[in-house]
mmCIF file of C-alpha atoms in Angstrom:
data_model
loop_
_atom_site.group_PDB
_atom_site.id
_atom_site.type_symbol
_atom_site.label_atom_id
_atom_site.label_comp_id
_atom_site.label_asym_id
_atom_site.label_seq_id
_atom_site.Cartn_x
_atom_site.Cartn_y
_atom_site.Cartn_z
ATOM 1 C CA UNK A 6 0.067 -0.046 -0.172
ATOM 2 C CA UNK A 7 2.163 2.682 -1.053
ATOM 3 C CA UNK A 8 0.032 5.821 -2.478
ATOM 4 C CA UNK A 9 -0.373 7.738 0.766
ATOM 5 C CA UNK A 10 -1.788 11.069 0.288
ATOM 6 C CA UNK A 11 -1.833 12.633 3.510
ATOM 7 C CA UNK A 12 0.161 15.633 4.293
ATOM 8 C CA UNK A 13 1.655 14.313 7.645
ATOM 9 C CA UNK A 14 2.628 10.829 6.157
ATOM 10 C CA UNK A 15 4.067 12.682 3.143
ATOM 11 C CA UNK A 16 5.927 15.001 5.707
ATOM 12 C CA UNK A 17 7.157 12.135 7.604
ATOM 13 C CA UNK A 18 8.293 10.107 4.654
ATOM 14 C CA UNK A 19 10.157 13.044 3.137
ATOM 15 C CA UNK A 20 12.007 13.354 6.159
ATOM 16 C CA UNK A 21 13.067 9.733 6.210
ATOM 17 C CA UNK A 22 14.211 9.736 2.644
ATOM 18 C CA UNK A 23 16.194 12.729 3.114
ATOM 19 C CA UNK A 24 18.052 11.232 6.175
ATOM 20 C CA UNK A 25 18.719 8.195 4.231
ATOM 21 C CA UNK A 26 19.665 9.778 0.990
ATOM 22 C CA UNK A 27 22.383 11.808 2.839
ATOM 23 C CA UNK A 28 25.233 9.314 2.102
ATOM 24 C CA UNK A 29 25.915 6.945 -0.653
ATOM 25 C CA UNK A 30 27.704 4.363 1.532
ATOM 26 C CA UNK A 31 25.232 2.609 3.920
ATOM 27 C CA UNK A 32 27.523 2.349 6.713
ATOM 28 C CA UNK A 33 27.995 6.367 6.343
ATOM 29 C CA UNK A 34 24.258 6.388 6.451
ATOM 30 C CA UNK A 35 24.294 4.519 9.817
ATOM 31 C CA UNK A 36 26.679 6.596 11.630
ATOM 32 C CA UNK A 37 25.130 9.562 10.242
ATOM 33 C CA UNK A 38 21.545 8.418 11.148
ATOM 34 C CA UNK A 39 22.958 7.328 14.595
ATOM 35 C CA UNK A 40 24.367 10.752 15.345
ATOM 36 C CA UNK A 41 21.187 12.450 14.428
ATOM 37 C CA UNK A 42 19.223 9.931 16.565
ATOM 38 C CA UNK A 43 21.374 11.077 19.500
ATOM 39 C CA UNK A 44 20.858 14.876 18.460
ATOM 40 C CA UNK A 45 17.236 14.432 18.378
ATOM 41 C CA UNK A 46 16.982 12.948 21.667
ATOM 42 C CA UNK A 47 18.780 15.945 23.081
ATOM 43 C CA UNK A 48 16.284 18.038 21.365
ATOM 44 C CA UNK A 49 13.410 16.108 22.967
ATOM 45 C CA UNK A 50 14.818 16.722 26.142
ATOM 46 C CA UNK A 51 14.862 20.450 25.501
ATOM 47 C CA UNK A 52 11.510 20.350 24.165
ATOM 48 C CA UNK A 53 10.301 18.863 27.445
ATOM 49 C CA UNK A 54 12.218 21.636 29.490
ATOM 50 C CA UNK A 55 10.227 24.434 27.454
ATOM 51 C CA UNK A 56 6.997 22.994 28.154
ATOM 52 C CA UNK A 57 7.431 22.516 31.696
ATOM 53 C CA UNK A 58 8.751 26.347 31.946
ATOM 54 C CA UNK A 59 5.668 27.620 29.845
ATOM 55 C CA UNK A 60 3.395 25.486 32.417
ATOM 56 C CA UNK A 61 5.002 26.991 35.285
ATOM 57 C CA UNK A 62 4.583 30.503 33.613
ATOM 58 C CA UNK A 63 0.924 29.989 33.200
ATOM 59 C CA UNK A 64 0.365 28.561 36.681
ATOM 60 C CA UNK A 65 1.946 31.579 38.082
ATOM 61 C CA UNK A 66 -0.479 33.736 36.184
ATOM 62 C CA UNK A 67 -3.247 31.815 37.392
ATOM 63 C CA UNK A 68 -2.394 32.755 40.771
ATOM 64 C CA UNK A 69 -2.105 36.259 39.913
ATOM 65 C CA UNK A 70 -5.360 36.123 38.161
ATOM 66 C CA UNK A 71 -7.019 34.739 41.164
ATOM 67 C CA UNK A 72 -5.565 37.420 43.484
ATOM 68 C CA UNK A 73 -6.770 40.174 41.054
ATOM 69 C CA UNK A 74 -10.365 38.767 41.203
ATOM 70 C CA UNK A 75 -10.513 39.061 44.790
ATOM 71 C CA UNK A 76 -8.931 42.415 44.856
ATOM 72 C CA UNK A 77 -11.459 43.767 41.890
ATOM 73 C CA UNK A 78 -14.566 42.212 43.855
ATOM 74 C CA UNK A 79 -13.431 44.296 46.854
ATOM 75 C CA UNK A 80 -12.758 47.379 44.951
ATOM 76 C CA UNK A 81 -16.218 46.975 43.331
ATOM 77 C CA UNK A 82 -17.856 46.816 46.778
ATOM 78 C CA UNK A 83 -15.926 49.740 48.061
ATOM 79 C CA UNK A 84 -17.094 51.966 44.857
ATOM 80 C CA UNK A 85 -20.516 50.779 45.233
ATOM 81 C CA UNK A 86 -20.650 51.894 48.914
ATOM 82 C CA UNK A 87 -19.000 55.207 48.116
ATOM 83 C CA UNK A 88 -21.854 55.645 45.801
ATOM 84 C CA UNK A 89 -19.893 55.313 42.617
ATOM 85 C CA UNK A 90 -21.714 52.896 40.350
ATOM 86 C CA UNK A 91 -19.660 53.535 37.378
ATOM 87 C CA UNK A 92 -16.520 52.638 38.975
ATOM 88 C CA UNK A 93 -17.961 49.573 40.599
ATOM 89 C CA UNK A 94 -19.153 48.660 36.991
ATOM 90 C CA UNK A 95 -15.715 49.100 35.493
ATOM 91 C CA UNK A 96 -14.367 46.925 38.349
ATOM 92 C CA UNK A 97 -16.734 44.082 37.809
ATOM 93 C CA UNK A 98 -16.268 44.293 34.030
ATOM 94 C CA UNK A 99 -12.487 43.736 34.517
ATOM 95 C CA UNK A 100 -13.181 40.866 37.114
ATOM 96 C CA UNK A 101 -15.586 39.110 34.468
ATOM 97 C CA UNK A 102 -12.571 39.450 31.876
ATOM 98 C CA UNK A 103 -10.049 37.932 34.178
ATOM 99 C CA UNK A 104 -12.540 35.114 35.142
ATOM 100 C CA UNK A 105 -12.813 34.244 31.581
ATOM 101 C CA UNK A 106 -9.081 34.297 31.145
ATOM 102 C CA UNK A 107 -8.798 31.969 34.101
ATOM 103 C CA UNK A 108 -11.016 29.163 32.368
ATOM 104 C CA UNK A 109 -8.879 29.292 29.307
ATOM 105 C CA UNK A 110 -5.764 29.029 31.454
ATOM 106 C CA UNK A 111 -6.889 25.972 33.229
ATOM 107 C CA UNK A 112 -7.418 24.455 29.891
ATOM 108 C CA UNK A 113 -4.084 25.502 28.761
ATOM 109 C CA UNK A 114 -2.202 24.201 31.726
ATOM 110 C CA UNK A 115 -4.042 20.858 31.276
ATOM 111 C CA UNK A 116 -2.935 20.783 27.555
ATOM 112 C CA UNK A 117 0.499 21.518 28.339
ATOM 113 C CA UNK A 118 0.474 18.775 30.773
ATOM 114 C CA UNK A 119 -0.427 16.224 28.106
ATOM 115 C CA UNK A 120 2.172 17.745 25.717
ATOM 116 C CA UNK A 121 4.623 16.932 28.440
ATOM 117 C CA UNK A 122 3.515 13.431 29.005
ATOM 118 C CA UNK A 123 3.618 12.733 25.462
ATOM 119 C CA UNK A 124 7.048 14.106 24.580
ATOM 120 C CA UNK A 125 8.367 12.132 27.807
ATOM 121 C CA UNK A 126 6.868 9.041 26.404
ATOM 122 C CA UNK A 127 8.237 9.815 22.951
ATOM 123 C CA UNK A 128 11.733 10.326 24.330
ATOM 124 C CA UNK A 129 11.543 6.782 26.051
ATOM 125 C CA UNK A 130 10.308 5.141 22.661
ATOM 126 C CA UNK A 131 13.008 6.799 20.693
ATOM 127 C CA UNK A 132 15.636 5.675 23.220
ATOM 128 C CA UNK A 133 14.366 2.033 22.841
ATOM 129 C CA UNK A 134 14.635 2.286 19.113
ATOM 130 C CA UNK A 135 18.022 3.653 19.047
ATOM 131 C CA UNK A 136 19.239 0.869 21.197
ATOM 132 C CA UNK A 137 17.414 -1.915 19.273
ATOM 133 C CA UNK A 138 19.110 -0.230 16.007
ATOM 134 C CA UNK A 139 22.566 -0.182 17.541
ATOM 135 C CA UNK A 140 22.467 -3.848 18.505
ATOM 136 C CA UNK A 141 20.505 -4.709 15.177
ATOM 137 C CA UNK A 142 23.184 -3.163 13.034
ATOM 138 C CA UNK A 143 25.890 -5.225 14.746
ATOM 139 C CA UNK A 144 23.971 -8.547 14.466
ATOM 140 C CA UNK A 145 23.254 -7.948 10.885
ATOM 141 C CA UNK A 146 26.989 -7.168 10.073
ATOM 142 C CA UNK A 147 27.875 -10.430 11.869
ATOM 143 C CA UNK A 148 25.308 -12.645 10.147
ATOM 144 C CA UNK A 149 25.026 -11.594 6.581
ATOM 145 C CA UNK A 150 27.123 -11.055 3.561
ATOM 146 C CA UNK A 151 28.081 -7.356 2.992
ATOM 147 C CA UNK A 152 25.436 -6.969 0.131
ATOM 148 C CA UNK A 153 22.717 -8.606 2.262
ATOM 149 C CA UNK A 154 23.653 -6.539 5.359
ATOM 150 C CA UNK A 155 23.159 -3.488 3.379
ATOM 151 C CA UNK A 156 19.818 -4.081 2.581
ATOM 152 C CA UNK A 157 18.702 -5.324 5.904
ATOM 153 C CA UNK A 158 20.291 -2.326 7.618
ATOM 154 C CA UNK A 159 18.985 0.108 5.351
ATOM 155 C CA UNK A 160 15.444 -1.293 6.125
ATOM 156 C CA UNK A 161 16.086 -0.827 9.932
ATOM 157 C CA UNK A 162 17.455 2.394 8.959
ATOM 158 C CA UNK A 163 14.112 3.475 7.301
ATOM 159 C CA UNK A 164 12.081 2.182 10.423
ATOM 160 C CA UNK A 165 14.122 4.128 12.814
ATOM 161 C CA UNK A 166 14.200 7.033 10.419
ATOM 162 C CA UNK A 167 10.289 7.000 10.412
ATOM 163 C CA UNK A 168 10.520 7.069 14.212
ATOM 164 C CA UNK A 169 12.726 9.993 14.226
ATOM 165 C CA UNK A 170 10.631 12.066 11.853
ATOM 166 C CA UNK A 171 7.690 11.293 13.926
ATOM 167 C CA UNK A 172 9.587 12.561 16.903
ATOM 168 C CA UNK A 173 10.467 15.642 15.062
ATOM 169 C CA UNK A 174 6.766 16.150 14.310
ATOM 170 C CA UNK A 175 5.700 15.629 17.842
ATOM 171 C CA UNK A 176 8.280 18.273 18.825
ATOM 172 C CA UNK A 177 7.132 20.641 16.280
ATOM 173 C CA UNK A 178 3.446 20.657 17.366
ATOM 174 C CA UNK A 179 4.372 21.043 20.815
ATOM 175 C CA UNK A 180 6.579 23.750 20.302
ATOM 176 C CA UNK A 181 3.896 25.453 18.099
ATOM 177 C CA UNK A 182 1.498 25.158 20.855
ATOM 178 C CA UNK A 183 3.414 26.190 23.408
ATOM 179 C CA UNK A 184 4.556 29.493 21.412
ATOM 180 C CA UNK A 185 0.897 30.103 21.126
ATOM 181 C CA UNK A 186 0.140 29.911 24.833
ATOM 182 C CA UNK A 187 3.178 32.164 25.475
ATOM 183 C CA UNK A 188 2.049 34.786 23.333
ATOM 184 C CA UNK A 189 -1.339 34.451 24.700
ATOM 185 C CA UNK A 190 -0.015 34.706 28.196
ATOM 186 C CA UNK A 191 2.242 37.802 27.291
ATOM 187 C CA UNK A 192 -0.611 39.707 25.860
ATOM 188 C CA UNK A 193 -2.594 39.090 28.864
ATOM 189 C CA UNK A 194 0.275 40.336 31.120
ATOM 190 C CA UNK A 195 0.456 43.532 29.043
ATOM 191 C CA UNK A 196 -3.236 43.887 29.431
ATOM 192 C CA UNK A 197 -2.874 43.646 33.150
ATOM 193 C CA UNK A 198 0.166 46.145 33.360
ATOM 194 C CA UNK A 199 -1.801 48.726 31.212
ATOM 195 C CA UNK A 200 -4.676 48.500 33.275
ATOM 196 C CA UNK A 201 -3.010 48.775 36.589
ATOM 197 C CA UNK A 202 -5.814 47.941 38.901
ATOM 198 C CA UNK A 203 -4.867 50.151 41.537
ATOM 199 C CA UNK A 204 -5.725 53.258 39.601
ATOM 200 C CA UNK A 205 -9.344 52.610 39.371
ATOM 201 C CA UNK A 206 -10.164 55.912 41.143
ATOM 202 C CA UNK A 207 -8.668 57.726 38.259
ATOM 203 C CA UNK A 208 -11.045 56.458 35.655
ATOM 204 C CA UNK A 209 -13.562 58.925 34.759
ATOM 205 C CA UNK A 210 -16.273 59.139 32.118
ATOM 206 C CA UNK A 211 -14.020 58.382 29.233
ATOM 207 C CA UNK A 212 -13.090 54.881 28.785
ATOM 208 C CA UNK A 213 -9.586 54.036 27.800
ATOM 209 C CA UNK A 214 -8.499 51.481 25.293
ATOM 210 C CA UNK A 215 -8.150 48.729 27.958
ATOM 211 C CA UNK A 216 -11.386 49.052 29.057
ATOM 212 C CA UNK A 217 -12.930 48.829 25.273
ATOM 213 C CA UNK A 218 -10.707 45.570 24.827
ATOM 214 C CA UNK A 219 -11.966 44.013 28.172
ATOM 215 C CA UNK A 220 -15.425 44.819 27.473
ATOM 216 C CA UNK A 221 -15.216 42.729 24.159
ATOM 217 C CA UNK A 222 -14.947 39.729 26.028
ATOM 218 C CA UNK A 223 -17.018 40.729 29.050
ATOM 219 C CA UNK A 224 -20.515 39.768 29.297
ATOM 220 C CA UNK A 225 -22.956 42.934 30.267
ATOM 221 C CA UNK A 226 -25.329 40.926 31.607
ATOM 222 C CA UNK A 227 -23.176 38.958 34.049
ATOM 223 C CA UNK A 228 -21.863 42.346 35.217
ATOM 224 C CA UNK A 229 -25.413 43.805 35.572
ATOM 225 C CA UNK A 230 -26.451 40.845 37.671
ATOM 226 C CA UNK A 231 -23.365 40.936 39.772
ATOM 227 C CA UNK A 232 -23.907 44.538 40.222
ATOM 228 C CA UNK A 233 -27.399 44.138 41.611
ATOM 229 C CA UNK A 234 -26.430 41.404 43.758
ATOM 230 C CA UNK A 235 -23.921 43.469 45.231
ATOM 231 C CA UNK A 236 -26.483 46.473 45.571
ATOM 232 C CA UNK A 237 -28.736 44.177 47.302
ATOM 233 C CA UNK A 238 -26.230 42.915 49.746
ATOM 234 C CA UNK A 239 -24.939 46.320 50.546
ATOM 235 C CA UNK A 240 -28.483 47.599 50.925
ATOM 236 C CA UNK A 241 -29.409 45.229 53.356
ATOM 237 C CA UNK A 242 -26.480 45.252 55.270
ATOM 238 C CA UNK A 243 -25.624 48.788 55.753
ATOM 239 C CA UNK A 244 -27.708 51.916 56.843
ATOM 240 C CA UNK A 245 -26.862 54.188 53.996
ATOM 241 C CA UNK A 246 -28.757 51.758 51.565
ATOM 242 C CA UNK A 247 -30.900 54.864 50.231
ATOM 243 C CA UNK A 248 -27.669 56.534 48.880
ATOM 244 C CA UNK A 249 -26.970 53.623 46.662
ATOM 245 C CA UNK A 250 -30.276 53.739 44.652
ATOM 246 C CA UNK A 251 -29.436 57.043 43.099
ATOM 247 C CA UNK A 252 -27.712 55.474 40.227
ATOM 248 C CA UNK A 253 -25.128 57.651 38.920
ATOM 249 C CA UNK A 254 -23.090 59.843 41.376
ATOM 250 C CA UNK A 255 -22.916 63.563 40.610
ATOM 251 C CA UNK A 256 -19.335 63.675 40.805
ATOM 252 C CA UNK A 257 -18.519 61.005 38.184
ATOM 253 C CA UNK A 258 -15.122 60.431 39.778
ATOM 254 C CA UNK A 259 -13.277 62.117 37.146
ATOM 255 C CA UNK A 260 -10.439 64.469 37.883
ATOM 256 C CA UNK B 15 -0.690 -3.972 8.215
ATOM 257 C CA UNK B 16 1.545 -1.521 10.267
ATOM 258 C CA UNK B 17 -0.307 1.620 10.908
ATOM 259 C CA UNK B 18 1.348 4.532 12.861
ATOM 260 C CA UNK B 19 -0.609 7.261 14.768
ATOM 261 C CA UNK B 20 1.517 10.187 14.071
ATOM 262 C CA UNK B 21 3.021 11.471 17.239
ATOM 263 C CA UNK B 22 1.975 8.440 19.030
ATOM 264 C CA UNK B 23 3.146 5.153 17.872
ATOM 265 C CA UNK B 24 3.004 2.127 15.653
ATOM 266 C CA UNK B 25 0.434 -0.693 15.734
ATOM 267 C CA UNK B 26 0.008 -4.110 13.800
ATOM 268 C CA UNK B 27 -3.558 -4.261 12.387
ATOM 269 C CA UNK B 28 -5.105 -7.426 11.150
ATOM 270 C CA UNK B 29 -6.685 -7.588 7.815
ATOM 271 C CA UNK B 30 -10.136 -7.317 9.006
ATOM 272 C CA UNK B 31 -9.303 -4.136 11.183
ATOM 273 C CA UNK B 32 -7.513 -2.690 8.127
ATOM 274 C CA UNK B 33 -10.503 -3.027 6.066
ATOM 275 C CA UNK B 34 -12.627 -1.485 8.793
ATOM 276 C CA UNK B 35 -10.174 1.298 8.909
ATOM 277 C CA UNK B 36 -10.397 1.938 5.232
ATOM 278 C CA UNK B 37 -14.247 2.160 5.354
ATOM 279 C CA UNK B 38 -13.854 4.791 8.124
ATOM 280 C CA UNK B 39 -11.184 6.711 6.120
ATOM 281 C CA UNK B 40 -13.565 6.994 3.139
ATOM 282 C CA UNK B 41 -16.169 7.989 5.250
ATOM 283 C CA UNK B 42 -13.975 10.712 7.048
ATOM 284 C CA UNK B 43 -13.145 12.047 3.345
ATOM 285 C CA UNK B 44 -17.152 12.298 2.829
ATOM 286 C CA UNK B 45 -17.615 14.120 6.103
ATOM 287 C CA UNK B 46 -14.825 16.746 5.178
ATOM 288 C CA UNK B 47 -16.158 17.304 1.803
ATOM 289 C CA UNK B 48 -19.487 18.123 3.324
ATOM 290 C CA UNK B 49 -17.750 20.473 5.967
ATOM 291 C CA UNK B 50 -19.525 18.445 8.946
ATOM 292 C CA UNK B 51 -16.736 18.967 11.593
ATOM 293 C CA UNK B 52 -18.714 17.011 14.347
ATOM 294 C CA UNK B 53 -19.284 13.872 11.970
ATOM 295 C CA UNK B 54 -15.568 14.117 11.086
ATOM 296 C CA UNK B 55 -14.462 14.203 14.434
ATOM 297 C CA UNK B 56 -16.424 11.293 15.476
ATOM 298 C CA UNK B 57 -15.034 9.251 12.645
ATOM 299 C CA UNK B 58 -11.387 10.130 13.393
ATOM 300 C CA UNK B 59 -11.870 9.275 16.957
ATOM 301 C CA UNK B 60 -13.163 5.816 15.725
ATOM 302 C CA UNK B 61 -10.101 5.571 13.474
ATOM 303 C CA UNK B 62 -7.696 6.144 16.541
ATOM 304 C CA UNK B 63 -9.663 3.976 18.893
ATOM 305 C CA UNK B 64 -9.716 1.152 16.223
ATOM 306 C CA UNK B 65 -5.740 1.475 15.644
ATOM 307 C CA UNK B 66 -5.094 1.666 19.404
ATOM 308 C CA UNK B 67 -7.015 -1.588 20.233
ATOM 309 C CA UNK B 68 -4.147 -3.370 17.982
ATOM 310 C CA UNK B 69 -0.992 -4.536 19.495
ATOM 311 C CA UNK B 70 1.794 -2.122 19.292
ATOM 312 C CA UNK B 71 5.025 -2.746 18.037
ATOM 313 C CA UNK B 72 7.927 -3.618 20.483
ATOM 314 C CA UNK B 73 10.594 -0.926 20.949
ATOM 315 C CA UNK B 74 12.978 -3.169 19.181
ATOM 316 C CA UNK B 75 10.850 -3.629 15.918
ATOM 317 C CA UNK B 76 12.168 -1.187 13.182
ATOM 318 C CA UNK B 77 9.659 -1.291 10.515
ATOM 319 C CA UNK B 78 8.316 1.261 8.303
ATOM 320 C CA UNK B 79 4.435 1.991 8.565
ATOM 321 C CA UNK B 80 2.108 1.073 5.639
ATOM 322 C CA UNK B 81 -0.067 3.859 6.775
ATOM 323 C CA UNK B 82 0.316 6.948 8.771
ATOM 324 C CA UNK B 83 -2.554 8.225 10.442
ATOM 325 C CA UNK B 84 -2.434 12.139 11.409
ATOM 326 C CA UNK B 85 -1.708 13.360 14.987
ATOM 327 C CA UNK B 86 -4.781 12.814 17.403
ATOM 328 C CA UNK B 87 -4.938 16.634 18.036
ATOM 329 C CA UNK B 88 -5.619 17.064 14.331
ATOM 330 C CA UNK B 89 -7.630 20.399 13.812
ATOM 331 C CA UNK B 90 -10.799 20.301 11.215
ATOM 332 C CA UNK B 91 -8.770 22.816 8.989
ATOM 333 C CA UNK B 92 -5.518 20.389 8.820
ATOM 334 C CA UNK B 93 -8.082 17.474 8.299
ATOM 335 C CA UNK B 94 -8.997 19.338 4.857
ATOM 336 C CA UNK B 95 -5.438 18.476 3.391
ATOM 337 C CA UNK B 96 -5.373 14.913 4.743
ATOM 338 C CA UNK B 97 -8.768 13.395 3.925
ATOM 339 C CA UNK B 98 -9.166 14.154 0.469
ATOM 340 C CA UNK B 99 -9.656 11.785 -2.654
ATOM 341 C CA UNK B 100 -9.077 8.293 -1.543
ATOM 342 C CA UNK B 101 -8.251 9.358 2.011
ATOM 343 C CA UNK B 102 -5.242 8.095 3.826
ATOM 344 C CA UNK B 103 -5.841 4.614 2.398
ATOM 345 C CA UNK B 104 -6.122 4.157 -1.266
ATOM 346 C CA UNK B 105 -9.381 2.336 -2.241
#
């Protein structure tokens, strides 16, 4: 069954033939292939380290997000009890945006965990194949005539070559995914930095860029619900309830 | 027949299973052609399951695969360039 049409099988086959065409003399091919195998094994180890680093970064970001959620919630309450509903709304919008982001982060962390596991398995598999290849070529050399040995060894080299190409593919996909996540994590960090949540009091009527970006993935109704709930809680709990019904504060909080 | 799941490993499929795989493969091409993403993933999952049910090749077996399935985390977009014409398996 030769006519494989899939892109991935073509990619793998192409890499194998490139690997084997490298040298005319089969014994050279062997040495070259063996060197490549060891090189690749090193790369896989590096790839695993990258994935672990990315995972740790995302976990750290998760913690920061969780802290920000608590902080924004407190700030929204404070703003509301001071009668500044607009400000409370902004804080809740940001909180919702960060909560959405948190859900995505959880998924990404577990995806990276999968990647890590997969690459670790691959590394083991590759190691076994390399060992097998090394002993097989010695056995073949000892058992067969030179011409026959050439054929058999190049068969074995194709097998191990396919494994190598496949490890390469697994690596590439892991790296691509990790890069995507890093880029996304970086963008969120920038967003956070630009929004410096400490400065909520300085936000007036006009909304800045960050607010608009945040609103894109904020569900308004969720914010409305939370605001209403918070109002009810504050209204029930404190004596200054009447003040809060007033909707928009006159001052607007802008400077 | 030796089948590799790209980025996973190699398995030795019986003729019966190979025939079944070919049927799923052809159906997957139809699903891709129809733009039916859910149906495609369902079929692709069945293909992976079928192959994973077969005995895997030992670490010291150095054999080329007859068929290479795309990686399990294949997206529908990527599937467009995999499952076309006769699919992964001719016929």
